[in-house]
Amino acid sequence: MNREEVTNNIKVPNKDLEILRENFPHCFDKHGNFQLEKFKTILSEKEINFSNESYSLDWLGKSYARLLASEPANTLLKADEKHNAKPENINSENLLIKGDNLEVLKHLSNAYHEKIKMIYIDPPYNTGSDDFVYEDDRKFTLRELQQLIGVDEEKAKRILEFTRSKSNSHSAWLTFMYPRLYLAKRLLREDGAIFISIDDNEVAQLKLLMDEVFGEENFEGHIHWRRRHNQPNDKTKMIGLVAEHIVSYSKNKEIFKKSGTGKIDLTGDFANPDNDDRGDWASKPWKVGSDQSGSRYVIENPKNKKRYDEEWMGEETTYLSLLKDNRIIFPRNGDGLPRKKYFRFEREEEGQCATNWWNHDLFGNNQGANDDMASLFGVKNVFSNPKPVELIRGLLQISNSKNNDIILDFFAGSGTTGHAVMKLNAEDGANRKYIMVQIAEPIDSKKNKTAYDFVADELKAEPTIFEITKERLRRAARKIKEKNSKHDLGFKIFETMPIWEDYEFHAERFENTQTLFDVGKLTIEDTGALITTWKTYDGMPLSKELEALDLDTYTAHYGHNKLYLMNKGFSTVHLKSLLERIDTDKNFNPTSIIAFGHHFESKSLRELTENIKSYANKKNIDIEFTVRY
Ligand SMILES: C[S@@+](CC[C@H](N)C(=O)[O-])C[C@H]1O[C@@H](n2cnc3c(N)ncnc32)[C@H](O)[C@@H]1O
């Protein structure tokens, strides 16, 4: 019988270390410590050069930020059963998760490991006026922190001061972002990409941070998005702000490229002035550019006999066949140098890569996004500065996201990313799915009275931004449905909840001493949260439900070949029913049975283990039995 403590120990598996252990076992000493020097020697033998030049980003709190990434979650995940049971949501694979995204990313780290095709985030920009302050409810003592991150007392003191002081320094912002980006990277598929919106305040820090987390070699580009069309005339500034940044990295540039870079809508000036049967076309010079070389020959304009002796893009034979095929034009009423036509249909087939300049007319602007929200909600200003749907739609296109791909936004805000996913699906028929994460940030009744009143009076809910996200996704879905989309327009809701305070003990100790934890206080919802959290930890997607199995009046839960025995009162009758079910039901093949330790007497656990073991031996099958806390 295995014993596991999972509830208090949901954290991100260190796959890098696993890979090292698997491939370089001789670089670990007998205590499991990694021997860097040995590793370096081996790599040098394999002719890998070590660069002596090094450059990195450092800040107060960096080691603490690493700790935050590896610390276990301190929450559970629970489903909003009522919402999820509604007909439009019951089969939906879209998710909206309420909670701090650091916690949520930890919960997703097994079930969604390398499953996400595209991540878009729009984190707090730390402008000084955007309410970003570093908040942290982890209560490490000075001594604990010193030990955990290996820093001296002075440094540990400074870090603790800063995590408790609601700072908005660059260090605070980096400490906030680092663990989230680190965890996000693990969720991205090898052919996936991430896009991060940011403005001038943190763009420099973000670029260096991303170089560290994703690798400089995976930098894809930096899009300049013009977010307002009018020209600001702020006399206090030398440079007025009209643009912001979207920094993009792929998980692995080579693999991303091979999977096919996404294509953006064509924006060139296509037209069909000569009624060509092949449709709209645009043209490009046939003469080579001043920095290129080509083939030199004389071209004569067949209409006015004008001759041009230049270097051209292709051989003369190629030119003549293009001319015959009506693919050469002489612009300016026949006065200009020859140009080659290219057709819209050809460009659409071969695709057009994006540029790093995104204009407000094609990719939306702040005002347009505000207006769209106002028309969706029927009131103005329920959310400040949503991104335009067109902007995210463009990013979805260039990431080459396709059918069944999962798109993640863990700073969901008003839920624009979910809206853009549904919209693009309705347009191109693909079935992308979204995961949105939004913290239950209270809406300040003074700063945003409209939003506060809207949530309190119209939605009759606790005024938080999460309620705006949820309502936006509902309203956007309704609007898209009006146009007859047959796609998945529902979404399931989950939220984080704190682990019961006294749920802290060690399994070995539990045998002898009684835990202070009062099992009796666990409600049905609490057990439900344990099941949701555990099955996600065991790798099952949140959108997939476990099947409730009736074992002669005892309800067990089954999925992914795992059987969860969570409820009290499991007895010999139920065991009998369980074994009969394995015998008779071909679709029921548990390879692992997991029992919730608190709901079983030690005696019945022993009995259960032995019976299952002897049954498995007799039938020559493998069934692992685990008691979990
Ligand atoms: C700039 S807004 C995103 C706007 C969004 N792109 C849109 O178009 O509406 C950032 C959002 O992240 C949320 N947020 C901030 N910290 C968070 C955290 N730790 N976990 C989850 N959400 C968070 C904020 O409440 C805010 O709604």
XYZ file of C-alpha atoms and ligand atoms in Angstrom:
656
model
C 0.000 0.000 0.000
C 1.393 3.388 -0.995
C 0.874 6.462 1.113
C 0.774 9.853 -0.489
C 0.343 13.381 0.759
C -0.974 15.245 -2.229
C -3.344 17.883 -0.897
C -0.599 19.905 0.739
C 1.933 19.130 -1.886
C 0.671 20.223 -5.291
C 3.654 21.672 -7.033
C 5.330 21.749 -10.351
C 7.406 18.720 -11.114
C 10.933 19.743 -12.016
C 11.119 18.128 -15.420
C 14.578 19.574 -16.086
C 15.951 17.688 -13.124
C 14.101 14.540 -14.180
C 15.699 14.766 -17.630
C 19.140 15.206 -16.070
C 18.590 12.311 -13.688
C 17.444 10.044 -16.466
C 20.268 10.878 -18.861
C 23.136 11.708 -16.529
C 22.624 9.510 -13.435
C 26.407 9.491 -12.867
C 26.317 13.259 -12.263
C 24.319 12.808 -9.055
C 25.949 11.836 -5.771
C 24.471 9.278 -3.400
C 22.377 11.940 -1.667
C 20.853 12.938 -4.959
C 22.837 16.193 -5.248
C 23.713 17.310 -8.738
C 27.457 17.606 -9.411
C 27.820 20.498 -11.785
C 31.583 20.182 -12.346
C 31.265 16.545 -13.388
C 28.485 17.468 -15.764
C 30.580 20.247 -17.299
C 33.489 17.872 -17.852
C 31.243 15.414 -19.664
C 29.775 18.120 -21.859
C 33.224 19.505 -22.689
C 34.246 16.015 -23.783
C 31.296 16.154 -26.160
C 32.745 19.335 -27.635
C 30.200 21.678 -26.202
C 31.692 25.067 -25.521
C 30.994 26.967 -22.379
C 30.641 30.631 -22.797
C 32.634 32.657 -20.320
C 30.727 35.728 -21.218
C 27.649 35.922 -19.105
C 24.947 38.451 -18.791
C 21.904 38.203 -16.614
C 19.176 40.091 -14.893
C 19.342 40.328 -11.144
C 16.985 41.887 -8.629
C 16.193 41.797 -4.958
C 13.846 38.857 -4.560
C 15.044 36.746 -7.491
C 15.816 33.740 -5.306
C 12.507 34.266 -3.530
C 10.732 34.355 -6.896
C 12.289 30.968 -7.707
C 11.025 29.652 -4.397
C 7.509 30.865 -5.209
C 7.608 28.867 -8.436
C 8.579 25.648 -6.664
C 6.511 26.017 -3.465
C 3.388 23.836 -3.273
C -0.006 25.426 -3.925
C -1.930 26.430 -0.832
C -5.360 25.998 -2.360
C -7.698 23.377 -3.781
C -9.724 23.638 -6.956
C -13.476 23.359 -6.858
C -16.110 23.288 -9.554
C -19.081 25.619 -9.825
C -21.458 22.648 -10.085
C -24.570 24.718 -10.774
C -23.025 26.725 -13.604
C -21.273 23.711 -15.104
C -24.475 21.649 -15.213
C -26.284 24.153 -17.475
C -26.959 22.713 -20.944
C -24.636 25.200 -22.712
C -21.763 24.380 -20.344
C -22.096 20.718 -19.568
C -20.026 19.554 -22.538
C -17.938 22.676 -22.891
C -14.181 22.457 -22.942
C -13.651 26.161 -22.313
C -12.657 27.094 -18.775
C -12.892 30.179 -16.608
C -10.972 29.816 -13.362
C -11.303 32.189 -10.432
C -8.210 32.644 -8.324
C -4.670 33.894 -8.105
C -3.007 32.719 -11.290
C 0.122 31.538 -9.460
C -2.027 29.001 -7.633
C -3.995 28.094 -10.735
C -0.870 27.561 -12.855
C 0.402 25.129 -10.224
C -2.862 23.214 -10.343
C -2.705 23.046 -14.134
C 0.918 21.956 -14.222
C 0.312 18.210 -14.652
C -2.929 17.997 -16.604
C -1.866 20.751 -19.017
C 1.859 20.102 -19.176
C 2.877 20.993 -22.762
C -0.774 21.106 -23.839
C -1.188 24.825 -24.551
C -0.640 26.133 -28.075
C -0.798 29.835 -27.361
C -0.661 32.055 -24.299
C -1.629 35.697 -24.331
C -1.269 37.779 -21.183
C -1.840 41.385 -20.355
C -0.388 41.683 -16.854
C -0.375 44.833 -14.712
C 2.014 47.267 -16.441
C 3.269 48.771 -13.183
C 2.733 52.286 -14.397
C 2.628 53.682 -10.880
C -1.059 54.424 -11.260
C -2.422 51.027 -12.342
C -2.853 49.702 -8.803
C -0.097 47.145 -9.126
C 1.301 46.337 -5.711
C 3.103 43.209 -4.722
C 0.916 41.140 -2.401
C 1.967 37.931 -0.749
C 0.244 36.008 1.987
C 3.045 33.502 2.568
C 4.255 33.895 6.103
C 7.863 32.741 6.197
C 9.918 33.491 9.263
C 13.325 35.029 8.753
C 15.023 31.744 9.591
C 12.791 29.699 7.259
C 13.387 32.033 4.382
C 17.131 32.071 4.915
C 17.196 28.298 4.822
C 14.857 27.936 1.882
C 16.610 30.318 -0.468
C 20.122 30.192 0.935
C 20.691 33.904 1.540
C 22.244 35.706 4.501
C 20.156 37.241 7.261
C 20.448 40.769 5.955
C 19.199 39.848 2.491
C 16.392 37.658 3.863
C 15.281 40.613 6.000
C 15.186 42.951 3.010
C 13.209 40.426 0.982
C 10.659 39.930 3.752
C 10.294 43.686 4.173
C 9.663 44.117 0.521
C 7.137 41.267 0.220
C 5.170 42.738 3.124
C 5.271 46.369 2.117
C 2.977 46.346 -0.967
C 5.832 47.590 -3.087
C 5.592 48.511 -6.749
C 9.314 48.673 -7.467
C 10.811 46.938 -10.520
C 12.009 44.213 -8.137
C 8.484 43.695 -6.844
C 7.099 43.466 -10.365
C 9.794 41.009 -11.453
C 9.222 38.880 -8.350
C 5.532 38.795 -9.243
C 6.106 37.913 -12.906
C 8.966 35.424 -12.703
C 7.193 32.418 -11.138
C 4.127 32.911 -13.327
C 6.165 32.979 -16.537
C 8.264 30.054 -15.366
C 5.149 27.936 -14.777
C 3.495 29.176 -17.969
C 6.435 27.995 -20.044
C 5.938 24.459 -18.779
C 2.368 24.481 -20.022
C 3.291 25.547 -23.549
C 3.564 22.931 -26.248
C 6.895 22.618 -28.023
C 5.284 24.334 -31.030
C 3.585 26.927 -28.848
C 4.104 30.655 -28.425
C 3.472 33.305 -25.806
C 2.534 36.970 -26.315
C 2.787 39.535 -23.531
C 1.362 43.037 -23.624
C 3.399 45.673 -21.832
C 4.136 49.385 -21.983
C 7.302 51.471 -21.641
C 7.495 51.121 -17.842
C 8.503 47.451 -17.735
C 9.297 46.537 -21.335
C 13.047 46.490 -20.723
C 12.714 44.336 -17.595
C 10.253 42.017 -19.341
C 12.542 41.418 -22.318
C 15.453 40.408 -20.092
C 13.236 38.300 -17.867
C 11.819 36.487 -20.880
C 15.328 35.951 -22.261
C 16.098 34.199 -19.020
C 12.932 32.128 -18.748
C 12.319 31.287 -22.415
C 15.838 31.672 -23.822
C 16.969 34.554 -25.991
C 17.114 32.224 -28.985
C 13.332 31.802 -28.777
C 12.567 35.512 -29.076
C 10.101 35.858 -31.955
C 9.654 39.580 -32.058
C 8.351 42.706 -30.522
C 5.122 44.060 -31.973
C 4.467 47.784 -31.745
C 0.749 48.253 -31.497
C -0.630 51.729 -32.088
C -3.457 51.788 -29.585
C -4.938 55.209 -30.227
C -5.535 56.952 -33.491
C -5.582 60.571 -32.356
C -2.409 62.448 -31.619
C -2.068 63.315 -27.926
C -0.944 66.819 -27.188
C 0.350 66.595 -23.665
C 2.479 69.706 -23.148
C 4.305 68.092 -20.224
C 5.822 65.439 -22.445
C 8.412 65.384 -25.151
C 7.011 62.168 -26.623
C 3.296 61.443 -26.554
C 2.244 57.840 -26.113
C 0.276 56.215 -28.881
C 1.815 52.747 -28.958
C 2.560 49.895 -26.633
C 4.380 46.596 -26.940
C 3.614 42.927 -27.372
C 6.666 40.802 -26.718
C 6.602 37.319 -28.171
C 8.599 34.119 -27.629
C 8.106 30.604 -28.877
C 8.745 27.644 -26.633
C 11.178 26.286 -29.198
C 11.850 28.417 -32.243
C 12.879 25.545 -34.533
C 9.828 23.436 -33.731
C 7.516 26.435 -33.896
C 8.843 27.282 -37.354
C 8.451 23.712 -38.569
C 4.864 23.544 -37.363
C 4.133 26.418 -39.756
C 4.137 30.045 -38.717
C 0.655 31.450 -38.611
C -0.657 33.724 -41.259
C -2.275 37.071 -40.848
C -5.126 38.506 -42.938
C -3.823 40.136 -46.125
C -3.589 43.876 -45.904
C -1.939 44.804 -49.237
C -3.705 46.909 -51.873
C -5.275 44.195 -53.987
C -7.504 45.258 -56.873
C -8.437 44.094 -60.361
C -8.265 47.120 -62.693
C -7.783 44.954 -65.842
C -10.515 42.417 -64.990
C -8.063 39.539 -64.761
C -9.935 36.193 -64.498
C -7.696 35.198 -61.642
C -9.102 37.950 -59.458
C -7.569 40.766 -57.391
C -3.863 41.336 -57.629
C -1.073 43.594 -56.409
C 2.383 44.045 -57.947
C 6.045 44.253 -57.045
C 9.086 45.540 -59.016
C 10.676 43.218 -61.546
C 13.847 45.326 -61.326
C 16.210 44.168 -58.598
C 16.808 46.410 -55.584
C 20.006 48.469 -55.347
C 21.519 46.017 -52.847
C 20.748 42.897 -54.909
C 22.096 41.443 -58.112
C 20.040 39.894 -60.898
C 20.171 39.128 -64.636
C 20.829 41.903 -67.082
C 18.934 42.087 -70.393
C 16.799 44.576 -72.276
C 13.044 44.663 -71.772
C 10.813 46.361 -74.269
C 7.338 47.583 -73.387
C 5.255 45.855 -76.098
C 2.762 48.754 -76.210
C 4.961 51.848 -76.550
C 8.242 50.125 -77.487
C 10.127 51.857 -74.660
C 13.287 49.907 -73.782
C 14.859 49.358 -70.371
C 18.377 47.984 -69.874
C 18.484 46.936 -66.211
C 19.196 44.057 -63.877
C 15.990 42.039 -63.357
C 14.660 39.564 -60.785
C 14.674 36.511 -63.113
C 16.105 35.175 -66.347
C 14.821 36.464 -69.669
C 12.975 33.208 -70.386
C 11.119 33.536 -67.088
C 10.262 37.125 -67.934
C 8.877 36.153 -71.326
C 6.676 33.445 -69.901
C 5.362 35.859 -67.250
C 4.611 38.397 -69.974
C 2.733 35.775 -71.974
C 0.748 34.821 -68.878
C -0.360 38.474 -68.388
C 1.650 38.741 -65.166
C 3.743 41.764 -66.160
C 2.422 45.298 -66.045
C 3.926 48.646 -66.960
C 2.497 51.138 -64.439
C 1.938 54.886 -64.778
C 0.051 54.434 -68.026
C 2.814 52.358 -69.482
C 5.549 54.760 -68.527
C 6.930 52.962 -65.494
C 9.354 50.054 -65.166
C 7.842 46.566 -65.456
C 6.304 45.021 -62.330
C 5.228 41.481 -61.578
C 1.632 40.780 -60.586
C 0.829 38.533 -57.672
C -2.681 37.406 -56.976
C -4.655 37.497 -53.747
C -5.517 33.785 -54.037
C -1.800 32.913 -54.301
C -0.900 34.992 -51.249
C -3.764 33.489 -49.324
C -2.491 30.025 -50.135
C 1.132 30.694 -49.290
C 0.286 33.029 -46.387
C 1.605 36.335 -45.279
C 3.745 36.722 -42.190
C 2.970 39.541 -39.812
C 5.086 42.645 -39.406
C 6.075 44.162 -36.087
C 4.004 47.281 -36.707
C 0.299 46.796 -35.929
C -1.886 49.704 -36.752
C -5.012 50.755 -34.883
C -7.188 50.583 -37.995
C -6.625 46.856 -38.516
C -5.945 45.601 -35.016
C -8.290 47.824 -33.052
C -7.639 50.602 -30.599
C -8.489 51.460 -26.985
C -11.495 53.575 -27.875
C -12.961 50.924 -30.160
C -12.467 48.253 -27.500
C -14.234 50.451 -24.910
C -17.104 51.067 -27.326
C -17.443 47.337 -28.042
C -17.619 46.563 -24.327
C -20.178 49.334 -23.836
C -22.383 47.967 -26.589
C -22.088 44.430 -25.202
C -22.943 45.492 -21.631
C -25.344 48.336 -22.367
C -23.369 50.615 -19.990
C -20.061 52.393 -20.380
C -16.848 51.740 -18.461
C -17.516 48.422 -16.764
C -13.843 47.624 -17.355
C -10.992 50.022 -17.956
C -8.794 49.478 -20.972
C -9.884 46.147 -22.391
C -7.824 45.036 -25.362
C -9.557 45.009 -28.751
C -10.828 41.639 -29.954
C -9.121 42.288 -33.321
C -5.731 42.518 -31.619
C -5.994 39.124 -29.934
C -7.590 37.657 -33.063
C -4.444 38.701 -34.973
C -2.208 37.065 -32.366
C -4.265 33.879 -32.539
C -3.735 33.880 -36.295
C 0.017 34.430 -36.255
C 0.551 31.783 -33.587
C -0.928 29.370 -36.130
C -3.486 28.103 -33.649
C -5.856 25.614 -35.183
C -8.604 23.142 -34.435
C -8.631 21.776 -30.875
C -5.734 23.962 -29.759
C -5.944 25.341 -26.242
C -5.411 29.079 -25.704
C -4.555 30.345 -22.220
C -4.866 33.835 -20.730
C -4.096 33.978 -17.027
C -4.673 37.721 -16.654
C -8.112 37.536 -18.224
C -9.489 40.949 -17.232
C -12.672 41.468 -19.214
C -12.108 38.169 -21.049
C -11.159 39.585 -24.468
C -9.054 36.520 -25.272
C -12.015 34.172 -24.747
C -14.134 36.439 -26.924
C -11.491 36.492 -29.676
C -11.212 32.685 -29.588
C -14.975 32.270 -30.037
C -15.043 34.896 -32.785
C -12.193 33.397 -34.804
C -13.696 29.912 -34.402
C -16.991 31.186 -35.788
C -15.134 32.698 -38.745
C -12.784 29.883 -39.707
C -14.683 26.874 -38.383
C -11.871 25.690 -36.093
C -12.633 24.570 -32.568
C -10.032 26.287 -30.398
C -10.638 26.145 -26.667
C -9.815 28.742 -24.088
C -8.699 28.777 -20.462
C -9.156 32.149 -18.731
C -7.887 32.865 -15.230
C -9.014 35.904 -13.262
C -8.590 36.753 -9.597
C -11.657 37.881 -7.620
C -10.303 41.425 -7.444
C -12.836 43.626 -5.644
C -14.214 46.515 -7.695
C -13.674 49.783 -5.870
C -17.099 51.417 -5.524
C -15.548 54.896 -5.577
C -13.137 54.445 -8.465
C -15.545 52.541 -10.666
C -19.079 53.083 -9.530
C -20.620 51.958 -12.837
C -18.925 48.564 -12.686
C -19.669 48.211 -8.971
C -23.363 48.999 -9.415
C -23.628 46.836 -12.508
C -22.320 43.731 -10.736
C -24.214 44.388 -7.504
C -27.570 45.434 -9.009
C -27.756 43.783 -12.397
C -25.810 40.596 -11.804
C -26.695 40.405 -8.101
C -23.195 39.220 -7.330
C -20.243 40.227 -5.185
C -18.643 43.140 -7.084
C -15.384 41.664 -8.384
C -13.685 41.793 -11.761
C -14.233 38.055 -12.069
C -17.986 38.692 -12.453
C -17.239 41.058 -15.349
C -15.095 38.386 -17.019
C -17.840 35.819 -16.621
C -20.565 38.137 -17.920
C -18.429 39.213 -20.898
C -17.875 35.603 -21.932
C -21.625 34.909 -21.634
C -22.624 38.001 -23.606
C -19.974 37.513 -26.301
C -21.126 33.900 -26.729
C -24.734 35.002 -27.056
C -23.795 37.546 -29.706
C -21.794 35.013 -31.704
C -24.598 32.479 -31.407
C -27.011 34.936 -33.021
C -24.959 34.445 -36.176
C -25.577 30.723 -35.964
C -22.287 29.396 -34.736
C -22.368 25.723 -33.929
C -19.235 25.957 -31.858
C -18.564 25.446 -28.189
C -19.831 28.726 -26.754
C -20.188 27.637 -23.147
C -17.570 27.486 -20.423
C -17.024 25.668 -17.175
C -16.128 27.545 -14.004
C -13.671 26.448 -11.336
C -12.228 28.368 -8.449
C -9.466 28.030 -5.919
C -10.349 27.645 -2.253
C -7.982 27.599 0.725
C -6.903 24.255 2.142
C -8.423 23.754 5.606
C -6.070 25.418 8.026
C -5.311 22.437 10.236
C -5.006 19.990 7.361
C -1.332 19.632 8.070
C 0.286 16.486 9.243
C 2.688 13.920 7.993
C 1.475 10.523 6.980
C 4.080 8.685 9.068
C 3.089 10.601 12.163
C -0.539 9.973 11.513
C -0.333 6.267 12.418
C 0.650 7.032 15.992
C -0.662 10.415 16.891
C -4.067 11.767 16.204
C -4.261 14.676 13.830
C -6.048 17.773 15.027
C -7.914 17.822 11.783
C -11.609 17.266 12.282
C -12.689 15.122 9.340
C -16.279 15.436 10.420
C -16.379 19.024 9.236
C -15.744 18.127 5.602
C -18.840 18.851 3.543
C -19.846 17.119 0.303
C -18.473 20.193 -1.530
C -15.158 19.817 0.302
C -14.821 16.218 -0.817
C -15.810 17.354 -4.327
C -12.963 19.892 -4.242
C -10.529 17.179 -3.202
C -11.614 14.995 -6.123
C -11.311 17.876 -8.614
C -7.885 18.837 -7.273
C -6.534 15.300 -7.163
C -7.733 14.211 -10.571
C -6.188 17.369 -12.085
C -2.987 16.585 -10.215
C -3.235 13.067 -11.698
C -3.240 14.553 -15.196
C -6.922 14.641 -16.087
C -8.086 17.846 -17.799
C -10.496 20.018 -15.838
C -12.993 19.903 -18.669
C -13.332 16.116 -18.311
C -15.521 14.881 -15.487
C -14.975 11.693 -13.556
C -17.752 9.150 -13.872
C -19.751 8.487 -10.676
C -19.882 4.717 -10.143
C -22.431 3.012 -7.947
C -20.814 0.108 -6.097
C -23.850 -1.308 -4.343
C -24.842 2.054 -2.747
C -21.269 3.335 -2.321
C -20.422 6.098 -4.829
C -16.892 5.930 -6.222
C -15.404 8.095 -8.985
C -13.647 6.772 -12.058
C -11.645 8.185 -14.973
C -8.296 7.777 -16.768
C -8.057 4.256 -15.300
C -8.070 5.645 -11.786
C -10.697 4.843 -9.200
C -11.183 7.308 -6.349
C -12.778 6.087 -3.122
C -13.459 9.373 -1.378
C -16.565 8.774 0.695
C -16.962 7.207 4.111
C -18.544 3.848 4.725
C -16.671 1.589 2.299
C -17.211 -1.993 3.446
C -16.911 -5.628 2.315
C -20.155 -5.440 0.305
C -18.755 -2.561 -1.708
C -15.467 -4.325 -2.202
C -17.350 -7.307 -3.560
C -19.306 -5.089 -5.920
C -16.051 -3.419 -7.036
C -14.357 -6.723 -7.876
C -17.454 -7.970 -9.683
C -17.486 -4.800 -11.728
C -13.847 -5.288 -12.759
C -14.757 -8.851 -13.762
C -17.787 -8.008 -15.818
C -17.424 -4.486 -17.202
C -14.979 -4.372 -20.090
C -14.771 -0.584 -19.927
C -13.792 -0.581 -16.305
C -10.071 -1.250 -15.905
C -8.688 0.628 -12.930
C -4.918 0.384 -12.787
C -4.857 2.510 -9.706
C -7.213 2.758 -6.729
C -6.901 5.835 -4.570
C -8.589 5.981 -1.176
C -9.017 9.128 0.905
C -7.197 8.122 4.105
C -9.322 10.240 6.431
C -12.475 8.397 5.436
C -11.140 4.894 6.064
C -10.306 3.040 9.273
C -6.777 1.638 9.264
C -8.226 -1.848 9.671
C -10.408 -1.591 6.611
C -7.517 -0.108 4.645
C -5.395 -3.164 5.395
C -8.243 -5.454 4.424
C -8.836 -3.552 1.233
C -5.177 -3.630 0.226
C -4.870 -7.337 0.832
C -8.039 -8.206 -1.022
C -7.123 -6.099 -4.009
C -3.608 -7.499 -4.059
C -4.743 -11.112 -4.017
C -7.443 -10.391 -6.623
C -4.905 -8.736 -8.917
C -2.483 -11.654 -8.461
C -5.181 -14.179 -9.214
C -6.250 -12.358 -12.368
C -2.691 -11.514 -13.296
C -3.378 -7.797 -13.599
C -1.726 -4.737 -12.071
C -3.722 -2.630 -9.681
C -1.892 -0.187 -7.479
C -3.522 0.760 -4.199
C -2.768 4.139 -2.678
C -3.962 5.843 0.464
C -3.932 9.509 -0.094
C -4.245 12.495 2.202
C -4.658 44.596 -17.681
S -5.887 43.564 -17.152
C -6.179 42.485 -18.493
C -7.128 43.058 -19.494
C -7.536 42.082 -20.567
N -6.490 41.801 -21.489
C -8.742 42.601 -21.309
O -8.668 42.758 -22.531
O -9.759 42.857 -20.689
C -5.071 42.526 -15.984
C -6.031 41.652 -15.207
O -5.286 40.701 -14.458
C -5.915 40.531 -13.209
N -4.916 40.021 -12.264
C -3.943 40.715 -11.621
N -3.220 39.906 -10.829
C -3.732 38.664 -10.989
C -3.414 37.400 -10.434
N -2.419 37.257 -9.567
N -4.143 36.334 -10.804
C -5.155 36.464 -11.702
N -5.519 37.643 -12.249
C -4.815 38.727 -11.900
C -6.448 41.895 -12.843
O -7.513 41.788 -11.935
C -6.885 42.418 -14.212
O -8.229 42.113 -14.436
